[in-house]
Coordinates of C-alpha atoms in Angstrom, one line a residue:
X16 CA 8.0 10.3 -44.5
X17 CA 8.8 6.5 -44.9
X18 CA 10.5 3.9 -42.1
X19 CA 14.0 4.9 -42.1
X20 CA 12.9 9.1 -42.0
X21 CA 10.7 8.0 -39.0
X22 CA 13.6 6.2 -36.5
X23 CA 15.4 9.0 -37.7
X24 CA 12.9 11.1 -36.0
X25 CA 11.8 9.6 -32.7
X26 CA 15.8 8.6 -32.6
X27 CA 17.1 12.5 -32.1
X28 CA 20.5 13.7 -32.6
X29 CA 22.9 14.3 -29.6
X30 CA 22.8 17.5 -30.7
X31 CA 18.9 17.9 -30.3
X32 CA 18.9 16.1 -26.8
X33 CA 22.4 19.0 -25.7
X34 CA 20.1 22.2 -27.1
X35 CA 17.3 20.8 -25.2
X36 CA 19.4 21.4 -22.3
X37 CA 20.1 25.2 -23.0
X38 CA 19.1 28.2 -21.3
X39 CA 17.2 31.1 -22.9
X40 CA 20.3 33.0 -22.5
X41 CA 22.9 30.8 -23.8
X42 CA 20.1 30.0 -26.6
X43 CA 20.9 33.8 -27.7
X44 CA 24.4 34.2 -27.2
X45 CA 25.0 31.2 -29.9
X46 CA 22.5 32.9 -31.9
X47 CA 24.2 36.1 -31.9
X48 CA 27.7 34.9 -33.4
X49 CA 28.5 36.7 -36.7
X50 CA 28.8 33.1 -38.4
X51 CA 25.1 32.1 -36.9
X52 CA 23.8 35.5 -37.2
X53 CA 21.9 33.6 -40.6
X54 CA 20.1 30.4 -39.3
X55 CA 16.9 30.4 -39.8
X56 CA 15.5 28.8 -36.2
X57 CA 11.7 29.9 -38.4
X58 CA 10.2 26.1 -35.4
X59 CA 9.2 23.6 -38.4
X60 CA 5.5 21.5 -36.1
X61 CA 5.3 18.1 -37.2
X62 CA 3.8 17.9 -39.8
X63 CA -0.2 16.0 -40.1
X64 CA 1.5 12.6 -42.2
X65 CA 5.0 12.9 -39.4
X66 CA 2.1 12.8 -36.4
X67 CA 0.2 9.9 -38.6
X68 CA 3.1 7.7 -39.8
X69 CA 4.3 7.6 -35.3
X70 CA 1.0 6.8 -34.5
X71 CA 0.7 3.7 -36.7
X72 CA 3.8 2.7 -35.2
X73 CA 3.6 2.9 -31.6
X74 CA -0.2 1.0 -33.0
X75 CA 2.0 -2.0 -33.2
X76 CA 3.6 -2.3 -30.7
X77 CA -0.7 -2.1 -28.8
X78 CA -0.9 -5.1 -31.3
X79 CA 1.4 -6.9 -30.0
X80 CA -0.4 -6.8 -26.5
X81 CA -2.3 -9.5 -25.6
X82 CA -6.3 -9.1 -26.2
X83 CA -7.1 -8.2 -21.9
X84 CA -4.3 -5.9 -21.9
X85 CA -5.5 -3.6 -24.8
X86 CA -9.2 -3.9 -23.4
X87 CA -8.1 -2.9 -20.0
X88 CA -6.3 -0.2 -22.0
X89 CA -9.3 0.7 -24.7
X90 CA -11.2 1.0 -21.6
X91 CA -9.2 3.6 -19.5
X92 CA -8.6 5.3 -22.9
X93 CA -12.5 5.9 -23.6
X94 CA -13.2 7.0 -19.8
X95 CA -10.6 9.9 -20.1
X96 CA -11.6 10.7 -23.4
X97 CA -14.3 13.8 -22.0
X98 CA -12.0 14.4 -19.5
X99 CA -9.0 15.5 -21.5
X100 CA -9.8 15.6 -25.1
X101 CA -7.9 18.1 -27.6
X102 CA -9.8 19.6 -29.2
X103 CA -11.4 17.2 -31.7
X104 CA -8.4 15.2 -32.1
X105 CA -7.4 12.5 -30.3
X106 CA -4.6 12.7 -28.0
X107 CA -5.6 13.3 -24.5
X108 CA -4.6 16.5 -22.8
X109 CA -2.5 17.3 -20.1
X110 CA -4.4 19.7 -18.2
X111 CA -8.3 19.1 -17.7
X112 CA -10.1 20.3 -21.3
X113 CA -13.7 19.2 -19.8
X114 CA -15.0 22.1 -17.9
X115 CA -17.0 20.1 -15.6
X116 CA -13.9 18.2 -14.2
X117 CA -12.5 22.1 -13.7
X118 CA -12.2 22.1 -10.2
X119 CA -12.1 18.4 -9.4
X120 CA -8.7 17.3 -7.8
X121 CA -7.0 14.1 -8.1
X122 CA -7.8 13.0 -4.5
X123 CA -11.7 13.8 -5.1
X124 CA -11.9 10.9 -7.9
X125 CA -10.5 8.7 -5.5
X126 CA -12.7 6.7 -4.4
X127 CA -11.6 5.3 -0.9
X128 CA -11.3 9.1 0.5
X129 CA -7.7 7.7 1.6
X130 CA -4.0 7.0 0.1
X131 CA -1.7 4.8 0.1
X132 CA 1.6 5.4 0.8
X133 CA 2.6 3.8 -3.1
X134 CA -0.6 6.8 -3.7
X135 CA 1.7 9.3 -2.5
X136 CA 4.8 8.7 -5.1
X137 CA 3.2 10.7 -7.8
X138 CA 6.2 10.3 -9.7
X139 CA 7.4 6.6 -9.8
X140 CA 7.2 6.4 -13.6
X141 CA 5.5 10.1 -15.2
X142 CA 3.0 12.2 -12.9
X143 CA 1.2 13.0 -16.4
X144 CA 0.5 8.8 -15.7
X145 CA -0.3 9.0 -12.5
X146 CA -2.5 11.3 -12.8
X147 CA -4.0 9.7 -16.2
X148 CA -5.0 6.1 -13.8
X149 CA -6.0 8.4 -11.0
X150 CA -9.0 9.5 -13.3
X151 CA -9.8 6.9 -14.7
X152 CA -10.5 4.8 -12.0
X153 CA -9.2 1.8 -13.2
X154 CA -7.8 -1.1 -11.3
X155 CA -4.5 -2.9 -11.6
X156 CA -4.4 -5.1 -14.1
X157 CA -3.5 -8.0 -13.0
X158 CA -1.0 -9.2 -14.9
X159 CA 0.7 -13.0 -14.8
X160 CA 4.0 -11.2 -13.1
X161 CA 2.3 -9.0 -10.9
X162 CA 0.6 -12.6 -9.3
X163 CA 3.8 -14.0 -9.1
X164 CA 4.9 -10.9 -7.1
X165 CA 1.5 -11.2 -5.0
X166 CA 3.2 -15.5 -4.6
X167 CA 6.3 -14.4 -3.3
X168 CA 5.1 -11.9 -0.9
X169 CA 2.7 -15.2 0.2
X170 CA 6.2 -17.4 0.4
X171 CA 8.6 -14.9 2.4
X172 CA 5.5 -14.3 4.8
X173 CA 4.9 -18.4 5.9
X174 CA 8.8 -18.2 6.0
X175 CA 8.8 -16.0 8.2
X176 CA 5.5 -16.1 10.6
X177 CA 4.6 -20.0 10.1
X178 CA 1.7 -21.6 11.5
X179 CA 1.8 -24.6 13.7
X180 CA 1.2 -28.1 12.8
X181 CA -2.1 -28.4 15.5
X182 CA -3.2 -25.3 13.8
X183 CA -3.6 -26.9 10.5
X184 CA -4.6 -29.6 11.3
X185 CA -7.4 -28.2 13.3
X186 CA -7.8 -25.6 9.2
X187 CA -8.6 -29.1 8.1
X188 CA -10.9 -30.8 10.2
X189 CA -13.6 -28.6 11.0
X190 CA -16.0 -27.4 8.5
X191 CA -18.1 -24.0 9.7
X192 CA -21.0 -25.1 7.6
X193 CA -21.7 -28.2 9.5
X194 CA -21.1 -26.7 12.3
X195 CA -23.3 -23.9 11.8
X196 CA -25.9 -26.4 10.5
X197 CA -25.6 -28.9 14.1
X198 CA -25.6 -25.6 16.1
X199 CA -28.6 -24.4 14.4
X200 CA -31.0 -27.9 15.5
X201 CA -30.3 -27.6 18.5
X202 CA -31.1 -24.1 19.0
X203 CA -34.5 -24.4 17.9
X204 CA -34.9 -27.5 20.0
X205 CA -34.3 -24.9 23.3
X206 CA -36.1 -22.6 21.1
X207 CA -39.4 -25.4 21.5
X208 CA -39.6 -25.4 17.1
X209 CA -39.6 -21.5 17.1
X210 CA -39.0 -21.1 13.1
X211 CA -37.2 -18.3 12.9
X212 CA -33.8 -17.7 14.7
X213 CA -33.7 -15.0 16.9
X214 CA -30.5 -13.6 14.8
X215 CA -30.7 -10.3 12.6
X216 CA -29.0 -10.2 9.1
X217 CA -27.4 -7.5 7.9
X218 CA -31.3 -5.4 7.4
X219 CA -32.1 -6.5 10.7
X220 CA -34.4 -8.9 10.0
X221 CA -35.1 -12.3 11.0
X222 CA -34.2 -15.4 9.0
X223 CA -34.6 -19.1 8.7
X224 CA -32.3 -21.5 9.5
X225 CA -31.5 -22.6 5.8
X226 CA -30.4 -18.3 4.8
X227 CA -28.2 -18.2 8.4
X228 CA -25.6 -20.7 5.9
X229 CA -25.1 -17.9 3.5
X230 CA -24.9 -15.1 5.8
X231 CA -21.9 -13.1 4.6
X232 CA -19.3 -11.6 7.4
X233 CA -19.6 -7.7 8.4
X234 CA -16.5 -5.1 7.1
X235 CA -15.8 -5.3 10.6
X236 CA -14.9 -8.5 10.9
X237 CA -13.5 -9.2 7.7
X238 CA -11.2 -5.4 8.5
X239 CA -10.7 -8.2 11.4
X240 CA -8.2 -10.0 10.2
X241 CA -5.7 -7.9 8.3
X242 CA -5.2 -5.9 12.6
X243 CA -5.2 -9.5 14.0
X244 CA -2.5 -10.6 11.8
X245 CA -0.8 -6.8 12.7
X246 CA -1.0 -8.1 16.3
X247 CA 0.5 -11.4 15.7
X248 CA 3.1 -10.1 13.7
X249 CA 4.4 -7.4 16.3
X250 CA 4.8 -10.0 18.9
X251 CA 6.7 -11.9 16.7
X252 CA 9.1 -8.9 16.3
X253 CA 8.9 -7.6 20.1
X254 CA 10.8 -11.7 20.6
X255 CA 11.6 -12.6 17.8
X256 CA 13.6 -9.6 16.1
X257 CA 11.6 -10.0 12.7
X258 CA 8.8 -9.3 10.9
X259 CA 7.0 -9.4 7.4
X260 CA 3.6 -7.1 6.4
X261 CA 3.8 -5.3 9.3
X262 CA 0.6 -2.1 9.1
X263 CA 1.6 1.4 9.8
X264 CA -0.4 5.0 8.9
X265 CA -0.8 8.2 9.5
X266 CA -2.8 11.4 8.9
X267 CA -2.3 14.4 6.7
X268 CA -4.1 17.7 7.3
X269 CA -5.4 19.2 4.6
X270 CA -4.7 22.9 5.3
X271 CA -1.5 22.4 5.9
X272 CA 0.0 19.3 4.0
X273 CA 2.0 17.9 7.1
X274 CA 1.5 15.1 8.5
X275 CA 0.1 15.1 12.2
X276 CA 2.8 13.2 14.3
X277 CA 0.8 14.7 17.4
X278 CA -3.0 13.5 18.9
X279 CA -5.3 14.0 16.2
X280 CA -8.8 15.8 16.2
X281 CA -11.7 12.6 15.2
X282 CA -14.0 15.3 14.7
X283 CA -11.9 17.0 12.2
X284 CA -12.8 17.0 8.4
X285 CA -9.5 18.3 7.4
X286 CA -7.8 14.6 7.8
X287 CA -6.2 12.5 5.0
X288 CA -5.6 9.4 6.1
X289 CA -2.1 7.5 5.1
X290 CA -1.8 3.4 5.4
X291 CA 1.0 1.3 4.0
X292 CA 2.4 -2.3 4.7
X293 CA 6.4 -2.9 5.7
X294 CA 7.4 -5.8 3.8
X295 CA 10.5 -6.4 5.8
X296 CA 11.6 -5.2 8.9
X297 CA 15.0 -7.8 11.1
X298 CA 16.9 -6.7 13.4
X299 CA 20.1 -8.0 12.4
X300 CA 21.9 -10.4 14.4
X301 CA 19.7 -10.2 17.2
X302 CA 20.9 -11.0 20.4
X303 CA 18.1 -14.0 21.6
X304 CA 15.8 -12.9 23.9
X305 CA 16.8 -12.0 27.1
X306 CA 14.2 -11.9 30.2
X307 CA 13.6 -14.7 32.6
X308 CA 10.5 -16.0 31.5
X309 CA 9.2 -17.6 28.1
X310 CA 7.0 -15.6 25.4
X311 CA 5.6 -18.8 25.8
X312 CA 3.0 -19.6 28.5
X313 CA 3.9 -23.6 29.5
X314 CA -0.1 -24.4 29.5
X315 CA -1.6 -26.9 27.1
X316 CA -4.6 -29.0 26.9
X317 CA -5.4 -32.5 27.1
X318 CA -3.4 -34.8 25.0
X319 CA -7.1 -36.1 23.5
X320 CA -8.1 -32.5 22.4
X321 CA -8.4 -31.6 18.9
X322 CA -5.2 -29.2 19.2
X323 CA -2.0 -29.4 21.3
X324 CA -1.9 -25.9 20.8
X325 CA 0.5 -23.5 23.1
X326 CA -0.5 -20.2 23.9
X327 CA 1.1 -17.1 23.5
X328 CA 0.3 -14.8 26.3
X329 CA 0.4 -10.6 25.9
X330 CA 0.1 -9.8 28.5
X331 CA 3.7 -11.9 29.8
X332 CA 5.8 -9.7 27.2
X333 CA 4.3 -6.4 28.3
X334 CA 3.9 -6.8 32.2
X335 CA 7.9 -8.0 32.5
X336 CA 11.0 -5.1 31.4
X337 CA 13.3 -6.3 28.9
X338 CA 16.5 -6.7 31.1
X339 CA 19.5 -5.0 28.9
X340 CA 21.5 -6.7 26.7
X341 CA 25.1 -6.7 25.1
X342 CA 23.9 -6.3 21.3
X343 CA 21.4 -3.1 21.5
X344 CA 18.2 -4.1 19.3
X345 CA 18.4 -1.8 15.8
X346 CA 15.5 -2.3 13.9
X347 CA 16.0 -2.1 10.0
X348 CA 13.5 -2.2 7.3
X349 CA 12.9 -3.5 4.1
X350 CA 11.1 -3.2 0.5
X351 CA 10.9 -6.4 -1.2
X352 CA 10.6 -5.9 -5.0
X353 CA 9.3 -8.9 -7.3
X354 CA 11.7 -9.2 -10.8
X355 CA 11.4 -11.8 -13.8
X356 CA 14.7 -11.7 -13.5
X357 CA 17.9 -11.0 -11.8
X358 CA 18.0 -7.7 -12.8
X359 CA 17.2 -4.0 -11.0
X360 CA 15.2 -1.5 -12.2
X361 CA 17.6 1.3 -14.1
X362 CA 14.8 4.1 -14.6
X363 CA 15.8 7.2 -12.0
X364 CA 12.6 7.8 -10.8
X365 CA 11.7 4.2 -10.3
X366 CA 14.9 3.6 -8.2
X367 CA 13.6 7.0 -6.0
X368 CA 9.7 6.0 -5.7
X369 CA 11.3 3.0 -4.4
X370 CA 13.0 4.9 -1.9
X371 CA 10.8 7.0 -0.7
X372 CA 8.6 4.6 -0.2
X373 CA 10.2 3.1 2.6
X374 CA 11.7 6.3 4.1
X375 CA 7.8 6.8 4.6
X376 CA 7.6 3.4 6.3
X377 CA 10.3 4.2 8.8
X378 CA 8.5 7.7 9.8
X379 CA 5.3 6.3 10.0
X380 CA 7.0 3.3 12.2
X381 CA 9.0 5.8 14.5
X382 CA 5.7 7.8 15.3
X383 CA 3.9 4.9 16.4
X384 CA 6.3 2.8 18.3
X385 CA 7.9 6.6 19.9
X386 CA 4.3 8.3 20.5
X387 CA 2.2 8.8 23.8
X388 CA 0.8 4.8 23.4
X389 CA -3.5 7.1 24.5
X390 CA -1.6 8.9 20.2
X391 CA -1.8 5.9 18.9
X392 CA -4.6 3.7 20.1
X393 CA -7.0 7.2 19.4
X394 CA -4.9 7.0 15.5
X395 CA -6.4 2.9 15.2
X396 CA -9.6 3.7 16.2
X397 CA -10.2 6.4 14.4
X398 CA -8.5 4.4 11.2
X399 CA -11.4 2.8 11.5
X400 CA -13.8 5.3 12.1
X401 CA -12.5 6.9 9.0
X402 CA -13.1 3.1 7.1
X403 CA -16.2 3.4 7.6
X404 CA -16.4 1.1 9.9
X405 CA -17.7 0.2 13.8
X406 CA -15.3 0.0 16.0
X407 CA -17.5 -1.8 18.5
X408 CA -19.2 -3.7 16.8
X409 CA -19.2 -7.2 18.4
X410 CA -17.5 -9.5 15.6
X411 CA -20.1 -12.9 14.2
X412 CA -19.0 -15.8 16.1
X413 CA -18.1 -17.3 12.6
X414 CA -15.0 -14.7 12.4
X415 CA -14.0 -15.4 16.0
X416 CA -13.7 -18.9 15.8
X417 CA -11.8 -18.9 12.9
X418 CA -9.7 -15.6 14.5
X419 CA -9.5 -18.5 17.6
X420 CA -7.9 -21.4 15.2
X421 CA -5.6 -19.6 13.1
X422 CA -3.8 -17.2 16.0
X423 CA -2.0 -18.6 19.7
X424 CA -2.0 -16.1 21.6
X425 CA -5.7 -14.8 20.4
X426 CA -6.4 -17.9 22.1
X427 CA -5.5 -16.8 25.7
X428 CA -6.6 -13.0 25.3
X429 CA -10.2 -14.9 24.0
X430 CA -10.9 -17.0 27.6
X431 CA -9.6 -13.0 29.3
X432 CA -12.0 -11.3 26.7
X433 CA -14.7 -14.3 27.8
X434 CA -14.1 -13.6 32.0
X435 CA -13.2 -10.2 31.5
X436 CA -9.3 -10.7 33.1
X437 CA -8.3 -8.6 30.2
X438 CA -7.3 -4.8 29.9
X439 CA -7.2 -4.4 33.4
X440 CA -5.0 -1.6 34.1
X441 CA -5.4 0.1 31.3
X442 CA -7.6 3.4 30.8
X443 CA -7.0 5.2 27.5
X444 CA -8.7 7.9 25.6
X445 CA -10.4 9.2 29.4
X446 CA -12.1 6.1 30.1
X447 CA -11.6 1.9 30.6
X448 CA -11.7 -0.7 28.9
X449 CA -15.0 -1.7 30.6
X450 CA -16.1 2.3 30.1
X451 CA -15.8 2.4 26.4
X452 CA -17.4 -0.7 25.4
X453 CA -18.5 -2.8 27.4
X454 CA -22.4 -1.8 26.3
X455 CA -21.2 -1.5 22.8
X456 CA -20.2 -4.5 22.5
X457 CA -22.6 -7.1 23.7
X458 CA -23.8 -9.9 21.6
X459 CA -26.8 -11.7 21.4
X460 CA -27.3 -14.2 23.7
X461 CA -27.3 -16.7 20.4
X462 CA -24.2 -15.6 18.7
X463 CA -22.5 -15.9 22.4
X464 CA -23.8 -19.9 22.6
X465 CA -23.3 -20.1 19.2
X466 CA -19.0 -19.5 19.6
X467 CA -19.0 -21.2 23.1
X468 CA -21.2 -25.2 21.2
X469 CA -18.2 -24.1 18.2
X470 CA -14.7 -23.8 20.9
X471 CA -16.5 -26.9 23.3
X472 CA -17.0 -28.8 20.0
X473 CA -13.1 -29.0 19.5
X474 CA -12.2 -27.8 23.1
X475 CA -14.4 -29.2 25.7
X476 CA -12.3 -28.7 29.1
X477 CA -11.1 -25.1 27.9
X478 CA -14.2 -23.2 30.2
X479 CA -15.6 -21.4 27.4
X480 CA -19.0 -21.6 28.4
X481 CA -21.9 -18.8 29.7
X482 CA -22.1 -16.3 28.9
X483 CA -19.2 -13.0 28.1
X484 CA -18.4 -10.0 29.8
X485 CA -15.8 -8.7 27.1
X486 CA -16.4 -9.6 23.1
X487 CA -14.1 -9.4 20.4
X488 CA -14.4 -6.1 18.9
X489 CA -11.8 -4.0 16.2
X490 CA -11.0 -1.6 19.4
X491 CA -9.8 -4.9 21.4
X492 CA -7.6 -4.9 18.2
X493 CA -6.4 -1.2 18.8
X494 CA -6.1 -1.8 21.9
X495 CA -3.3 -4.5 21.4
X496 CA -1.5 -3.1 18.8
X497 CA -1.1 0.1 20.5
X498 CA 0.4 -1.6 23.3
X499 CA 3.0 -4.0 21.2
X500 CA 3.8 -0.8 18.9
X501 CA 4.8 0.7 22.2
X502 CA 6.8 -2.4 23.5
X503 CA 8.9 -1.9 20.5
X504 CA 11.7 0.0 20.8
X505 CA 11.8 -0.8 25.0
X506 CA 14.7 -2.4 24.9
X507 CA 17.4 -0.4 26.1
X508 CA 19.3 1.2 23.6
X509 CA 16.9 0.0 20.4
X510 CA 16.7 2.1 18.1
X511 CA 14.7 2.4 13.8
X512 CA 18.0 2.2 11.5
X513 CA 18.7 5.3 9.3
X514 CA 19.6 2.9 7.3
X515 CA 16.7 1.3 5.2
X516 CA 17.2 -1.3 2.1
X517 CA 15.1 -2.5 -0.9
X518 CA 15.6 -6.1 -1.8
X519 CA 15.5 -7.2 -4.8
X520 CA 13.8 -11.3 -5.3
X521 CA 13.8 -13.1 -9.2
X522 CA 10.5 -15.6 -10.0
X523 CA 12.3 -18.4 -8.5
X524 CA 12.4 -16.8 -4.0
X525 CA 15.8 -15.9 -4.3
X526 CA 16.7 -12.6 -3.0
X527 CA 20.0 -11.7 -5.9
X528 CA 20.5 -7.9 -5.2
X529 CA 19.9 -6.2 -2.1
X530 CA 20.0 -1.7 -2.4
X531 CA 21.7 -0.4 0.6
X532 CA 20.3 3.6 1.2
X533 CA 20.2 5.8 4.8
X534 CA 17.0 7.8 5.5
X535 CA 16.6 12.0 4.1
X536 CA 14.0 13.4 6.2
X537 CA 14.4 16.4 4.2
X538 CA 14.2 15.2 1.0
X539 CA 11.8 12.9 2.6
X540 CA 9.2 15.5 3.7
X541 CA 10.4 17.6 -0.1
X542 CA 8.1 15.2 -1.6
X543 CA 6.1 15.1 0.3
X544 CA 5.0 18.4 0.1
X545 CA 5.1 17.7 -3.7
X546 CA 2.3 14.6 -3.6
X547 CA 0.0 16.4 -1.0
X548 CA -0.4 19.5 -3.6
X549 CA -0.8 17.4 -6.8
X550 CA -3.7 15.5 -4.8
X551 CA -5.5 18.8 -3.5
X552 CA -5.1 19.9 -6.8
X553 CA -2.5 23.0 -5.4
X554 CA -0.3 22.4 -8.4
X555 CA -0.3 21.8 -11.9
X556 CA 1.1 17.9 -13.2
X557 CA 4.4 17.7 -13.7
X558 CA 5.8 15.7 -16.8
X559 CA 8.6 13.7 -17.9
X560 CA 10.3 15.7 -20.0
X561 CA 10.2 12.9 -23.8
X562 CA 13.5 15.1 -25.2
X563 CA 16.0 15.3 -21.9
X564 CA 18.5 12.3 -21.9
X565 CA 17.1 8.6 -22.8
X566 CA 13.2 10.1 -21.9
X567 CA 11.1 9.1 -24.7
X568 CA 12.5 5.5 -24.8
X569 CA 13.3 4.9 -21.1
X570 CA 9.4 6.4 -20.5
X571 CA 7.1 7.2 -23.0
X572 CA 7.3 4.5 -25.6
X573 CA 6.1 2.0 -22.6
X574 CA 3.6 4.1 -21.5
X575 CA 0.1 2.4 -21.5
X576 CA -1.4 6.4 -23.4
X577 CA 1.8 6.9 -25.5
X578 CA -0.1 7.1 -28.7
X579 CA -3.1 9.4 -27.4
X580 CA -0.8 11.7 -25.4
X581 CA -0.3 15.1 -25.9
X582 CA 2.3 16.2 -24.1
X583 CA 4.9 13.6 -25.6
X584 CA 3.6 14.7 -29.7
X585 CA 3.4 18.6 -28.4
X586 CA 7.3 17.9 -27.2
X587 CA 7.7 15.7 -30.2
X588 CA 7.3 18.8 -32.4
X589 CA 9.8 21.1 -30.5
X590 CA 12.2 17.5 -31.0
X591 CA 11.6 18.1 -34.9
X592 CA 12.0 21.9 -34.6
X593 CA 15.6 21.4 -32.8
X594 CA 16.6 19.2 -35.3
X595 CA 16.0 21.3 -38.7
X596 CA 18.3 23.9 -36.0
X597 CA 21.0 20.9 -35.7
X598 CA 21.0 20.3 -39.6
X599 CA 20.9 24.0 -40.8
X600 CA 24.1 24.3 -37.4
X601 CA 25.6 21.7 -39.5
X602 CA 25.9 23.3 -42.8
X603 CA 26.7 26.3 -41.5
X604 CA 29.4 24.6 -40.0
X605 CA 31.1 22.8 -42.4
X606 CA 30.9 25.8 -45.1
X607 CA 32.8 27.6 -42.8
X608 CA 35.4 25.0 -42.9
X609 CA 35.4 25.2 -45.8
X610 CA 36.0 28.3 -46.2
X611 CA 38.9 28.5 -43.9
X612 CA 40.5 25.3 -45.7
X613 CA 40.3 26.8 -49.1
X614 CA 41.6 29.7 -47.3

């Protein structure tokens, strides 16, 4: 078969596509027509030569990819072949062929044992490609376009949540390693020259002064950065009517395949954590924050200090109910998509998945904001447990100091944690903060003195000296978040809009299109049920059909598995059969037409 023949085979006739949409009854009705009775419909599979030539043509596309991308694809194929190999061929079957994997579900393969919203969008391209990606267990390829997209997201964040000049100056002015070295030298003097410091390493052993400089942060310290960010952004949302990168989450019950909307059983093994990040929440034309007080506490540190910072006092916000305004606060949710040029995706699966993604976010956000606050708190604490983190473990001094510098609200809260005046009236999960955390999070004297030293070094008049009543933990952040989620809809007549949007930005950080659509809870829940069934192995994979519309060119030709996809080649065989039928039918109709003309 020459190049022209290959092209004709791949770019099929319009009749073949129409024929593929006929039902069995319709086909039988056509075949019963007198002038079609003798039409030979014997299946004509693709010959080995045709399959080989198709592979050669598509391999040329692969050869044009950058070397790193080719290596990335080949690594995935090598991982998948033992699991999906089709006989002795080089094809990947659309069903698992390795008996050892016969009962292994996609969720069993998921190493984190939790899912993101984007992972629930199994039909965002082709579900078969999604399944291959899951079993390949390979991270997303970090292309230049992905890096540019991340940069655009970061730029949008910085525009909305600006760091004040004083914060930027203090970040530039301190070197944590130098501070730590200074403190350790003083600590050794206090300890009368003891060689070993009284501080545990990750393994529970003691470390020397030189070694502590390389002591890595614990997982809880790293995770606290995200939760602290979220508290700050929720505060901005409640006061300014706009925020970006807001964390949301929920739980799916494996037995029912549905979201848990009330309290959860934290001991249940049926829960699957689902998490997501809302790119943009805003109140269009939001009114000025209507209250008799300022959201910022006017207390400033001494002008001679290194940072002339303003406190943000969350308790001031929480303890003063908002007044009625002329315009209600209606929160709109949007997802940000980045594009190299000013064009938007036209693939139906991609568009539908983008809309579903924002529907998931609205559902999560609404639940976090409207359910009883103790349920939100409980789910946040379980979120940490689910990830293998200890929500009651004290954070290391270096991380606490870093958060103190970055976040204005945390400065005021840290003073309250130290003197024990925080969460005075809080009763959640059956007990007070003191009952829940005081024993578990009591930081060693070394850490308390170390943090005091850091803070006094830059802020000598703030009163950071002596023992701490409470110490920052993930549980503390869970409490603050549960308070602020509940605060979002406390404004009279406030609501979360059913009008959702997708915002498209180009590589110059310009918004060039905004697509708006309505929230459809029935559609959302149907897709949720289908997606959960896929992840738990309760239904078979549902690939796109290359023969429907222009799927072959729209999806298959852009797929990393196109050279190894048995599903595609199987459908191509059917395409060849229909092509043969259409040619024979065309010849028959021409003969009938000639006969009619001659008569």
